[in-house]
Amino acid sequence: VIALDGSYNIWIVGFSFIIAYFTSYQALGLTRRIRSSTGKVMWGWLLVASVVMGCGVWTMHFVGMMAFHLNITVDYQILKTILSIVASVIASLIAFYVSSSEMTQTKLFLASCFMSAGIVVMHYMGMSSMLNEYMVISYNPLLWTASIIIAFIASYVSLRLFHRMNNTYNTKALKYIAAFMMAVAVTGMHYVGMESSSFWCIDPNYLNQAVNHESQYTLLVTVSAVVVITIFLTWLAQYWEQSIFKKMAYTDSLTGLNNRHAMNEIFKETGRNTDNIAVIFIDLDQFKFINDTLGHEIGDMLIQTMGARFNSFSSSSNTVFRIGGDEFMMLNYYRTKEEVSSLAQNILEEIRKPFDITGHKFEITGSVGVSYANEHGVTRNSLLKAADTAMYYAKNRGKNQYCEYNEHMETVVIRRMEIEKGLREALIKKEFQLHYQPKWNIETNKPIGFEALLRYTHPTLGIITPNEFIPLAEETGLIIPISEWVLQKASMDCLNWNRESDSQFIVSVNISEKLIESKMLAPLTLKALQFSTLEPRFLELELTEQMMIHYGQIIPEQVKPLTNIGVNLSMDNFGSGYTFLGSMNQMPFQTIKIDRDYIENYEVPTKKAVVNSLIELARQLDIKLVAEGVETKPQMDFLKDAGCSVMQGYYFKKPMPLKEVELWLKELAI
Ligand code: C2E
Ligand code: MG
């Protein structure tokens, strides 16, 4: 048996260290992603990191072997070579898996065990793969043990540093050091392991043979291939991650549509070439209501369904976005404007289609605004703003419609914004006023009560009519605190009149449908009655016929606690909706108010007939009747002859401020 001489090529040794360092650095970097992901993605990262690490250890070993020259022919057994790489990958996988979750001392220890075991097993399997029938290896037990200890300690330090890295700021430096330590674990183990081994030749015939170039060549090719695969894998994983992140960053998670960021990106791409671009802005009209009443889960599902419906409009010339909340947008390359308007119509139709979400059946509408790049500005902001303004305008005009932008809208929208701001301030500064219009009984020639009508004067825009500011207050939700104030103020004023003139006036307050929607009617009314100590029978709530049509199902339960204690209900603007005549007696109304339109046009035969039959109906159902908007004597005479005795209108008195009401009441008493 002859001892064999081994010698090292120091350059290749250095190269082997660089490989170990590079792959450790990559693999450790990849393990960070394992922590930040879950499920399949987590396993994907785990696999990539372990393949990179395993291949790194393997490559280092065989490059190290290339640096080592023995004066004997060396061959490598393919099967063992492959097995050694598999072992290395599996050990890395277990080590990374253990260290991927919340790190504890035990886990750190376990991970280091697996990591170093991988390195050691890989090394000694690699060594045994070069054995053949004329060669043996013996190991120095001390150095052999030292090689294992080095692998363990260096892995431990590396993993520990790397774990620290996630919790400190100085991450870059730590990552370099951690990778360095891992490289020390791999190369240190290898070369100390090599030191511990002595090579012996059994058959002197094989001695001093020339280097087997073919074998060295195969090894070189294999090693290079593995290095390339490692680099490719790392690159692929990073590319994949980037594209996933990009997709995530530009996709709305709820609907899968493009999001706001994607919109910015696309606008950047389109650049100046904006000739035939139309921006279509879409907003759902009743989304907030559904979200508030049916819950966010249903709201989310509604948005999802809506997103899918809108997605059907996606094409090479039409991109769909969800901007946020219930706002969607389409960017359309059009040929003719007719195309755009028919698209807008189709969108509205799509929104109107009934929904059935987990048993909740409902229908909603949307408002759509359109702007054209070549008319309304080429910059993204001006285009979006124009479409947004047009959408607001459509909403303002009664929803469920689309509007194309024009400059006039700008003034309308600015005015709205100013009024909205003014309303908020008025609420704080208590700048609202109530005017009162009497309801006159022509039989007794006395008022039976007053309707409270809200008045608001804007600091710069002047008097704003309720028909303008009430819808705005409703849209912004301000109507709730405003109504709270109206109910309290009207109740207190009524209490004062009744106390001073010793009469029994009823005060009527107009109720917004938003109070019904938000279920605030009963609580606010009860609060006002408690606050003012007005007897409930002196308060009347005016609900419009339109409200009965829309909220007929939920109104009875909401007014019940009020009618139970004696609060009166009146149906305002009766006749404007027609639908209610039939079921009139099923509703807890004491009074109906004939819509002003009938009084104004009482000479039109059909209107006359309706008024006559209404009066007859009220008589039979024992419901009180009030005619509103009586302006002239002929109107009054007609109503009187038809049998209506309570009237309200300019003919008797215009709505007046509180002071005037008090004076007027004093005069009446005289
Ligand atoms: P409404 O309930 O139908 O109120 C009657 C409206 O008719 C009042 O207009 C009143 O000034 C007007 N009016 C009364 N007599 C005549 C007449 O002889 N001829 C004409 N042409 N008009 C007459 P106003 O005060 O502008 O209120 C408009 C609407 O605003 C009200 O219609 C009501 O729906 C709403 N509103 C007013 N105050 C409040 C409030 O405090 N809360 C809520 N939610 N709505 C209110
Ligand atoms: Mg009214």
XYZ file of C-alpha atoms and ligand atoms in Angstrom:
717
model
C 0.000 0.000 0.000
C 1.436 3.266 -1.064
C 0.569 6.661 0.327
C -0.508 9.165 -2.289
C 0.646 12.749 -2.506
C -1.943 15.443 -2.893
C -1.291 19.019 -3.871
C -3.541 22.038 -4.278
C -3.918 24.615 -6.967
C -4.371 27.676 -4.777
C -6.291 29.608 -7.455
C -8.918 26.971 -7.778
C -9.163 26.828 -3.985
C -9.890 30.550 -3.975
C -12.423 30.049 -6.716
C -14.167 27.327 -4.697
C -14.535 29.751 -1.813
C -16.027 32.383 -4.087
C -18.575 29.856 -5.335
C -19.487 28.928 -1.773
C -19.805 32.563 -0.837
C -21.861 33.529 -3.880
C -24.350 30.676 -3.556
C -24.714 31.143 0.219
C -25.431 34.800 -0.354
C -28.075 34.009 -2.947
C -29.631 31.213 -0.942
C -29.817 33.252 2.255
C -31.343 36.115 0.308
C -33.981 33.776 -1.036
C -34.835 32.445 2.418
C -36.073 35.893 3.372
C -38.884 35.420 0.882
C -39.830 32.142 2.509
C -40.760 34.039 5.643
C -42.768 36.663 3.871
C -44.915 34.249 1.851
C -47.395 31.474 2.500
C -48.752 28.335 0.851
C -47.494 27.328 -2.550
C -45.412 30.466 -2.968
C -43.627 29.715 0.306
C -42.812 26.188 -0.871
C -41.640 27.588 -4.190
C -39.152 29.888 -2.474
C -38.095 27.128 -0.098
C -37.355 24.826 -2.999
C -35.427 27.429 -4.965
C -33.352 28.462 -1.925
C -32.493 24.850 -1.066
C -31.596 23.962 -4.657
C -29.318 27.006 -4.812
C -27.733 26.174 -1.442
C -27.437 22.438 -2.180
C -25.949 23.070 -5.614
C -23.594 25.602 -4.049
C -22.253 23.102 -1.532
C -21.958 20.493 -4.223
C -20.199 22.789 -6.697
C -17.808 23.994 -4.044
C -16.917 20.414 -3.237
C -16.154 19.395 -6.787
C -14.333 22.588 -7.642
C -12.326 21.903 -4.463
C -11.641 18.440 -5.823
C -10.459 19.967 -9.075
C -7.999 22.034 -7.081
C -6.619 18.848 -5.585
C -4.179 16.810 -7.592
C -3.400 13.231 -6.729
C -0.703 11.296 -8.482
C -3.263 8.727 -9.542
C -6.141 8.487 -11.968
C -9.395 9.555 -10.356
C -12.870 8.832 -11.658
C -16.201 9.798 -10.206
C -19.141 7.439 -9.894
C -22.115 9.122 -11.486
C -24.763 7.671 -9.165
C -23.010 8.692 -5.966
C -22.279 12.117 -7.415
C -25.954 12.670 -8.118
C -26.976 11.246 -4.763
C -24.611 13.641 -3.012
C -26.274 16.639 -4.659
C -29.732 15.348 -3.708
C -28.635 14.863 -0.120
C -27.245 18.368 0.017
C -30.463 19.891 -1.375
C -32.684 17.940 1.003
C -30.594 18.893 4.032
C -30.727 22.572 3.044
C -34.466 22.302 2.510
C -35.033 20.940 5.993
C -32.694 23.512 7.518
C -34.393 26.421 5.751
C -37.819 25.057 6.536
C -37.018 24.811 10.222
C -35.600 28.323 10.264
C -38.416 29.820 8.162
C -40.925 30.231 10.967
C -40.461 32.200 14.185
C -36.901 31.452 15.313
C -36.192 29.931 18.739
C -32.920 28.616 20.158
C -34.062 25.039 19.598
C -35.016 25.740 16.025
C -31.748 27.514 15.383
C -29.889 24.527 16.776
C -31.927 22.073 14.707
C -31.507 24.129 11.538
C -27.739 24.302 12.065
C -27.665 20.536 12.633
C -29.395 19.887 9.328
C -27.370 22.468 7.485
C -24.049 21.108 8.680
C -25.201 17.503 8.279
C -26.004 18.363 4.655
C -22.552 19.782 4.120
C -20.823 16.858 5.832
C -22.858 14.122 4.148
C -22.365 15.815 0.796
C -18.626 15.946 1.351
C -18.095 12.375 2.406
C -20.480 11.050 -0.236
C -18.543 13.068 -2.795
C -15.337 11.594 -1.442
C -16.640 8.073 -1.651
C -17.750 8.671 -5.230
C -14.114 8.934 -6.280
C -13.106 5.663 -4.737
C -12.308 2.671 -6.862
C -10.939 -0.825 -6.447
C -7.268 0.253 -6.282
C -7.665 3.177 -3.912
C -8.632 3.600 -0.246
C -9.035 6.567 2.020
C -8.368 6.650 5.725
C -9.386 9.441 8.052
C -7.673 11.096 10.982
C -10.401 10.956 13.658
C -9.406 14.260 15.248
C -9.440 16.288 12.068
C -12.499 14.400 10.855
C -14.363 15.492 13.995
C -12.979 19.010 13.622
C -14.400 19.240 10.088
C -17.860 18.398 11.410
C -17.574 20.860 14.282
C -16.488 23.611 11.895
C -19.470 22.918 9.650
C -21.833 23.068 12.597
C -20.450 26.170 14.292
C -20.098 28.184 11.100
C -23.642 27.237 9.970
C -24.955 28.152 13.394
C -23.250 31.555 13.336
C -24.405 32.186 9.801
C -28.056 31.303 10.446
C -28.016 33.229 13.684
C -26.616 36.329 12.005
C -29.080 35.931 9.234
C -31.958 35.660 11.625
C -30.723 38.779 13.394
C -30.647 40.511 10.053
C -34.427 40.462 9.842
C -34.667 42.396 13.050
C -31.992 45.031 12.613
C -31.355 47.948 10.336
C -27.840 47.115 9.304
C -29.093 44.318 7.092
C -26.675 44.592 4.175
C -23.531 44.169 6.261
C -25.078 41.335 8.246
C -26.110 39.568 5.087
C -22.547 39.702 3.773
C -21.186 38.391 7.049
C -23.813 35.665 7.263
C -22.988 34.543 3.711
C -19.294 34.647 4.562
C -19.847 32.409 7.583
C -21.866 29.963 5.495
C -19.041 29.881 2.957
C -16.630 29.215 5.840
C -18.872 26.366 6.961
C -18.815 24.816 3.515
C -15.182 25.367 2.503
C -13.800 25.003 6.029
C -15.476 21.659 6.408
C -14.258 20.606 2.977
C -10.598 21.449 3.358
C -10.317 20.290 6.955
C -12.096 17.132 5.835
C -9.523 16.790 3.081
C -6.750 17.290 5.630
C -8.185 14.500 7.713
C -8.049 12.091 4.806
C -5.073 10.077 3.643
C -5.214 8.429 0.226
C -3.674 5.031 -0.351
C -3.057 3.111 -3.493
C -3.315 -0.676 -3.518
C -1.928 -1.269 -6.976
C 1.294 0.533 -7.928
C 0.445 0.075 -11.616
C -1.946 2.922 -11.393
C 0.510 5.243 -9.782
C 1.872 8.350 -11.410
C -0.393 8.051 -14.296
C -1.067 11.160 -16.197
C -4.062 13.145 -15.211
C -7.228 11.735 -16.706
C -8.220 14.656 -18.863
C -11.503 13.175 -19.900
C -12.610 12.748 -16.322
C -11.473 16.247 -15.387
C -13.265 17.587 -18.417
C -16.563 15.902 -17.528
C -16.263 17.234 -14.009
C -15.607 20.727 -15.274
C -18.613 20.606 -17.593
C -20.842 19.264 -14.847
C -19.683 21.865 -12.360
C -20.177 24.677 -14.872
C -23.627 23.351 -15.727
C -24.614 23.332 -12.069
C -23.302 26.869 -11.615
C -25.295 28.015 -14.629
C -28.403 26.265 -13.360
C -27.983 27.905 -9.965
C -27.608 31.362 -11.445
C -30.502 30.766 -13.799
C -32.721 29.524 -10.984
C -31.936 32.544 -8.832
C -32.599 34.878 -11.697
C -35.821 33.092 -12.647
C -37.089 33.249 -9.082
C -36.373 36.947 -8.848
C -37.939 37.648 -12.203
C -40.999 35.670 -11.223
C -41.213 37.533 -7.952
C -40.970 40.856 -9.689
C -43.642 40.011 -12.196
C -45.909 38.749 -9.423
C -45.307 41.894 -7.420
C -45.914 43.998 -10.461
C -49.138 42.168 -11.116
C -50.164 42.500 -7.493
C -49.295 46.169 -7.430
C -51.406 46.863 -10.498
C -54.362 44.625 -9.760
C -57.318 45.362 -7.566
C -57.495 42.492 -5.113
C -61.284 42.440 -4.857
C -62.237 42.464 -8.540
C -59.045 41.460 -10.320
C -59.427 44.568 -12.469
C -56.640 47.089 -12.980
C -56.245 49.459 -10.072
C -55.374 53.115 -9.677
C -51.623 52.486 -10.044
C -52.193 50.642 -13.299
C -54.158 53.635 -14.491
C -51.218 55.945 -13.790
C -48.924 53.552 -15.610
C -51.155 53.284 -18.658
C -51.541 57.032 -18.847
C -47.769 57.320 -18.795
C -47.544 54.867 -21.682
C -50.153 56.596 -23.790
C -48.134 59.780 -23.349
C -49.122 62.498 -25.740
C -50.878 60.227 -28.157
C -54.260 60.931 -26.643
C -56.304 61.851 -29.676
C -59.099 59.348 -29.458
C -59.199 58.613 -25.784
C -62.368 58.855 -23.765
C -62.416 58.509 -20.009
C -65.583 56.993 -18.581
C -66.079 57.458 -14.877
C -68.596 55.204 -13.110
C -70.007 55.503 -9.621
C -72.674 53.304 -8.072
C -75.567 55.310 -6.705
C -76.768 53.278 -3.743
C -73.569 51.520 -2.761
C -73.121 53.262 0.562
C -76.662 52.442 1.563
C -76.213 48.744 0.743
C -72.871 48.652 2.518
C -74.350 50.290 5.612
C -77.533 48.262 5.779
C -76.500 44.828 4.485
C -72.911 44.864 5.712
C -69.473 45.112 4.178
C -69.396 41.481 3.150
C -72.403 41.901 0.875
C -70.930 45.244 -0.220
C -67.713 43.496 -1.239
C -69.597 40.821 -3.111
C -71.584 43.481 -4.909
C -68.370 45.194 -5.992
C -67.007 41.831 -7.113
C -70.062 41.050 -9.201
C -70.053 44.531 -10.621
C -66.354 44.195 -11.444
C -67.075 40.998 -13.356
C -69.874 42.708 -15.261
C -67.636 45.618 -16.184
C -64.854 43.243 -17.110
C -67.038 42.015 -19.970
C -66.417 45.425 -21.568
C -62.654 44.817 -21.612
C -61.123 44.741 -25.055
C -58.023 45.897 -26.877
C -59.609 49.343 -27.144
C -61.220 49.475 -23.705
C -59.436 49.031 -20.366
C -61.410 48.712 -17.137
C -60.192 49.953 -13.747
C -61.466 49.981 -10.220
C -60.369 53.275 -8.783
C -61.507 52.542 -5.254
C -64.689 52.080 -3.237
C -67.571 51.945 -5.682
C -65.752 53.950 -8.341
C -64.787 52.380 -11.636
C -63.244 53.841 -14.745
C -62.810 52.863 -18.356
C -60.197 54.148 -20.738
C -61.620 53.885 -24.215
C -60.004 54.306 -27.634
C -62.981 55.316 -29.713
C -63.693 55.914 -33.370
C -66.935 57.823 -33.031
C -68.535 59.515 -30.084
C -71.670 57.466 -30.706
C -69.632 54.431 -29.785
C -68.794 55.974 -26.438
C -72.346 56.998 -25.672
C -73.690 53.568 -26.495
C -70.974 52.075 -24.279
C -72.090 54.389 -21.472
C -75.701 53.294 -21.993
C -74.674 49.653 -21.870
C -72.760 50.265 -18.665
C -75.842 51.802 -17.041
C -77.929 48.862 -18.193
C -75.397 46.397 -16.836
C -75.521 48.142 -13.445
C -79.320 48.038 -13.385
C -79.515 44.270 -13.852
C -80.857 42.728 -10.647
C -78.504 41.250 -8.073
C -78.984 38.174 -5.989
C -76.232 38.072 -3.407
C -76.532 35.263 -0.866
C -80.293 35.541 -1.035
C -80.403 39.346 -0.943
C -82.170 40.500 -4.059
C -81.805 44.129 -5.051
C -81.330 46.522 -7.909
C -79.083 49.542 -8.032
C -78.244 52.285 -10.489
C -75.097 54.105 -11.446
C -73.973 57.533 -12.590
C -71.532 57.872 -15.441
C -69.387 60.803 -16.594
C -67.488 60.974 -19.866
C -64.600 63.189 -20.977
C -62.662 63.266 -24.253
C -58.919 63.836 -24.363
C -58.943 66.002 -27.455
C -61.600 68.291 -26.015
C -61.132 68.304 -22.295
C -57.376 68.275 -21.893
C -54.599 65.880 -22.657
C -53.150 65.554 -19.197
C -54.283 62.703 -17.052
C -55.500 64.966 -14.283
C -57.602 67.257 -16.406
C -59.193 64.308 -18.191
C -60.013 62.482 -14.996
C -61.263 65.585 -13.313
C -63.525 66.346 -16.262
C -64.988 62.825 -16.251
C -65.401 62.991 -12.483
C -67.171 66.338 -12.725
C -69.483 64.979 -15.422
C -70.236 61.981 -13.218
C -71.128 64.250 -10.282
C -73.281 66.247 -12.578
C -75.113 63.101 -13.692
C -75.636 62.165 -10.060
C -76.963 65.590 -9.341
C -79.383 65.460 -12.197
C -81.081 62.470 -10.632
C -78.624 59.569 -10.999
C -78.994 56.538 -13.281
C -77.718 58.465 -16.307
C -74.560 59.516 -18.061
C -73.303 63.011 -18.885
C -70.577 64.214 -21.186
C -68.411 66.882 -19.675
C -68.793 70.559 -20.559
C -67.386 73.667 -18.953
C -70.701 74.800 -17.568
C -70.622 71.790 -15.254
C -67.540 73.152 -13.617
C -69.441 76.115 -12.183
C -72.246 73.843 -11.058
C -69.869 71.503 -9.314
C -67.865 74.312 -7.725
C -71.079 75.838 -6.458
C -72.074 72.502 -4.993
C -68.750 72.201 -3.253
C -69.063 75.655 -1.802
C -72.572 74.987 -0.587
C -71.482 71.718 0.955
C -68.699 73.490 2.797
C -71.148 76.198 3.873
C -73.607 73.618 5.179
C -70.962 72.051 7.360
C -70.084 75.412 8.819
C -73.721 76.404 9.276
C -74.267 73.272 11.278
C -71.465 74.158 13.643
C -72.338 77.837 13.890
C -76.082 77.117 14.099
C -76.844 79.316 11.108
C -79.854 77.424 9.841
C -83.278 78.929 10.200
C -86.774 77.552 10.213
C -89.650 79.315 8.498
C -93.204 78.328 9.208
C -96.173 78.198 6.867
C -99.618 77.848 8.396
C -102.165 75.235 7.415
C -105.403 77.085 7.248
C -108.802 75.682 8.103
C -111.328 77.583 5.985
C -114.259 76.375 8.069
C -113.036 77.739 11.381
C -110.931 80.475 9.723
C -108.021 79.568 11.929
C -104.670 77.908 11.428
C -104.511 74.302 12.639
C -100.748 74.114 12.538
C -97.530 75.008 10.763
C -95.164 73.313 8.374
C -91.524 73.871 9.289
C -89.444 74.743 6.239
C -85.692 74.891 6.449
C -83.854 78.019 5.289
C -80.181 78.502 4.612
C -78.238 81.567 3.531
C -74.711 81.011 2.264
C -72.129 83.645 3.345
C -71.212 84.516 -0.274
C -73.768 82.780 -2.496
C -76.770 84.163 -0.604
C -80.092 82.396 -0.156
C -80.028 78.774 -1.252
C -83.374 77.047 -1.787
C -84.101 73.802 0.004
C -84.555 72.138 -3.380
C -80.864 72.796 -3.968
C -79.282 72.210 -0.584
C -81.438 69.366 0.777
C -80.342 66.856 -1.915
C -76.759 67.900 -1.243
C -77.155 67.448 2.479
C -78.688 64.044 1.765
C -75.811 62.973 -0.412
C -73.189 64.031 2.086
C -74.973 62.600 5.082
C -75.272 66.058 6.627
C -79.028 65.646 6.530
C -78.894 63.530 9.700
C -77.493 66.218 12.053
C -79.512 68.867 10.211
C -82.731 66.898 10.726
C -81.843 66.443 14.371
C -81.657 70.193 14.723
C -84.893 70.798 12.728
C -86.866 68.319 14.819
C -85.709 69.869 18.084
C -86.165 73.460 16.998
C -89.632 72.872 15.502
C -90.777 70.992 18.600
C -89.575 73.768 20.889
C -91.180 76.518 18.815
C -94.475 74.654 18.714
C -94.404 74.143 22.453
C -93.957 77.916 22.904
C -96.861 78.858 20.592
C -99.181 76.443 22.268
C -98.173 77.700 25.679
C -98.519 81.377 24.853
C -101.644 81.394 22.713
C -103.199 78.521 24.605
C -103.895 76.699 21.362
C -103.224 73.237 20.010
C -101.146 73.771 16.900
C -99.473 70.877 15.195
C -96.015 71.394 13.770
C -95.126 69.417 10.637
C -91.559 68.483 9.836
C -90.434 67.221 6.446
C -88.553 63.949 6.703
C -85.781 62.928 4.381
C -85.601 59.392 3.042
C -82.057 59.254 4.376
C -83.514 59.199 7.875
C -85.435 56.089 6.918
C -82.443 54.518 5.214
C -80.238 55.112 8.196
C -82.966 54.069 10.657
C -82.466 57.364 12.469
C -86.052 58.605 12.244
C -87.347 57.137 15.494
C -84.302 57.885 17.657
C -84.008 61.487 16.470
C -87.746 62.173 16.844
C -87.890 60.677 20.320
C -84.840 62.686 21.309
C -86.440 65.915 20.060
C -89.668 65.205 21.941
C -87.778 64.472 25.106
C -85.603 67.536 24.682
C -88.516 69.915 24.032
C -91.108 68.175 26.204
C -93.635 68.694 23.394
C -96.513 66.247 23.511
C -96.139 63.740 20.652
C -99.654 64.493 19.343
C -98.510 68.001 18.405
C -95.807 66.716 16.127
C -96.452 65.598 12.571
C -93.947 63.993 10.249
C -94.300 64.541 6.506
C -93.149 61.585 4.458
C -93.477 61.863 0.704
C -95.403 59.451 -1.434
C -92.164 58.714 -3.303
C -90.653 57.479 -0.075
C -93.599 55.167 0.457
C -92.974 53.700 -2.966
C -89.269 53.105 -2.329
C -89.255 52.238 1.345
C -92.834 51.018 1.879
C -91.479 47.803 3.380
C -89.387 49.371 6.108
C -91.332 52.523 6.938
C -94.123 50.920 9.053
C -91.706 49.314 11.511
C -89.710 52.528 11.802
C -92.681 54.799 12.465
C -94.424 52.371 14.796
C -92.668 53.493 18.005
C -93.658 57.043 17.072
C -97.294 56.541 16.040
C -97.723 54.396 19.150
C -97.092 57.411 21.343
C -99.278 59.679 19.224
C -96.987 61.265 16.654
C -98.924 62.099 13.448
C -97.945 61.034 9.973
C -98.759 62.933 6.825
C -98.192 61.835 3.257
C -96.606 64.710 1.391
C -96.835 65.427 -2.350
C -99.645 62.967 -2.692
C -100.565 62.189 -6.292
C -97.107 62.609 -7.688
C -96.556 58.879 -7.619
C -100.070 57.418 -8.211
C -99.056 54.042 -6.954
C -100.255 54.479 -3.474
C -103.959 54.976 -3.762
C -104.821 51.293 -3.462
C -103.004 50.494 -0.249
C -103.695 53.817 1.437
C -105.698 52.286 4.280
C -102.907 49.888 5.240
C -100.619 52.758 6.144
C -100.595 54.583 9.460
C -101.213 58.042 7.942
C -103.659 60.493 9.436
C -103.259 63.098 6.723
C -102.463 63.325 3.049
C -101.261 66.456 1.303
C -102.418 66.818 -2.282
C -99.463 67.670 -4.480
C -99.155 71.303 -5.557
C -99.227 70.295 -9.206
C -102.933 69.337 -8.927
C -103.884 72.635 -7.349
C -101.949 74.644 -9.888
C -103.567 72.803 -12.794
C -106.946 72.195 -11.238
C -108.655 73.367 -14.443
C -107.200 70.479 -16.441
C -110.087 67.957 -16.457
C -107.992 64.926 -15.533
C -106.371 66.755 -12.616
C -109.749 67.996 -11.475
C -111.093 64.449 -11.554
C -108.156 63.150 -9.535
C -108.593 65.869 -6.881
C -112.296 65.114 -6.628
C -111.732 61.399 -6.244
C -108.928 61.957 -3.743
C -111.187 64.046 -1.579
C -113.850 61.344 -1.807
C -111.345 58.623 -0.969
C -110.044 60.535 2.038
C -113.542 61.009 3.300
C -114.329 57.298 3.026
C -111.084 56.227 4.671
C -111.438 58.910 7.319
C -108.147 60.511 6.434
C -107.545 64.238 6.790
C -106.726 66.160 3.666
C -104.534 69.192 3.141
C -104.206 70.964 -0.200
C -100.807 72.559 -0.728
C -99.750 75.435 -2.940
C -103.025 77.290 -2.924
C -102.176 80.639 -4.518
C -105.415 82.089 -5.824
C -109.001 82.578 -4.812
C -110.385 80.429 -7.684
C -108.158 77.575 -6.519
C -109.415 78.039 -3.003
C -113.039 78.148 -4.144
C -112.658 75.021 -6.210
C -111.186 73.108 -3.282
C -113.800 74.418 -0.925
C -116.606 73.322 -3.243
C -114.975 69.930 -3.648
C -115.054 69.493 0.119
C -111.478 70.175 1.162
C -111.246 72.373 4.203
C -107.585 72.584 5.181
C -105.256 74.454 2.846
C -101.729 75.727 2.753
C -100.338 78.241 0.292
C -99.286 81.756 -0.575
C -102.941 82.728 -0.803
C -103.125 82.429 2.956
C -99.608 83.027 4.084
C -96.091 82.576 2.817
C -93.624 80.744 5.024
C -92.356 83.211 7.656
C -89.616 83.393 10.226
C -90.367 82.622 13.853
C -90.636 86.257 14.971
C -93.250 86.941 12.327
C -95.224 83.851 13.301
C -95.385 85.077 16.872
C -96.604 88.539 15.817
C -99.093 87.013 13.409
C -100.498 84.753 16.101
C -100.922 87.735 18.402
C -102.748 89.621 15.638
C -105.049 86.654 15.011
C -106.009 86.485 18.639
C -107.090 90.147 18.554
P -92.625 70.532 0.446
O -92.632 69.668 1.628
O -93.537 70.170 -0.664
O -92.890 71.992 0.962
C -93.730 72.905 0.412
C -92.987 73.839 -0.457
O -93.940 74.594 -1.204
C -92.174 74.865 0.309
O -91.039 75.160 -0.464
C -93.103 76.066 0.339
O -92.418 77.296 0.486
C -93.706 75.959 -1.020
N -95.020 76.631 -1.083
C -95.916 76.819 -0.126
N -97.014 77.457 -0.586
C -96.811 77.692 -1.908
C -97.570 78.315 -2.944
O -98.654 78.798 -2.762
N -97.027 78.334 -4.175
C -95.775 77.806 -4.421
N -95.313 77.895 -5.657
N -95.028 77.210 -3.463
C -95.562 77.159 -2.214
P -89.630 75.216 0.130
O -89.644 75.846 1.468
O -88.736 75.790 -0.906
O -89.272 73.697 0.335
C -89.117 72.866 -0.718
C -88.971 71.440 -0.273
O -87.811 71.288 0.506
C -90.092 70.990 0.632
O -91.162 70.613 -0.182
C -89.467 69.859 1.341
O -89.560 68.691 0.563
C -88.038 70.269 1.421
N -87.763 70.750 2.784
C -87.970 71.967 3.322
N -87.591 71.997 4.604
C -87.124 70.758 4.892
C -86.596 70.146 6.064
O -86.489 70.729 7.145
N -86.231 68.848 5.963
C -86.357 68.159 4.806
N -85.974 66.892 4.784
N -86.869 68.679 3.698
C -87.238 69.978 3.735
Mg -93.813 69.231 3.108
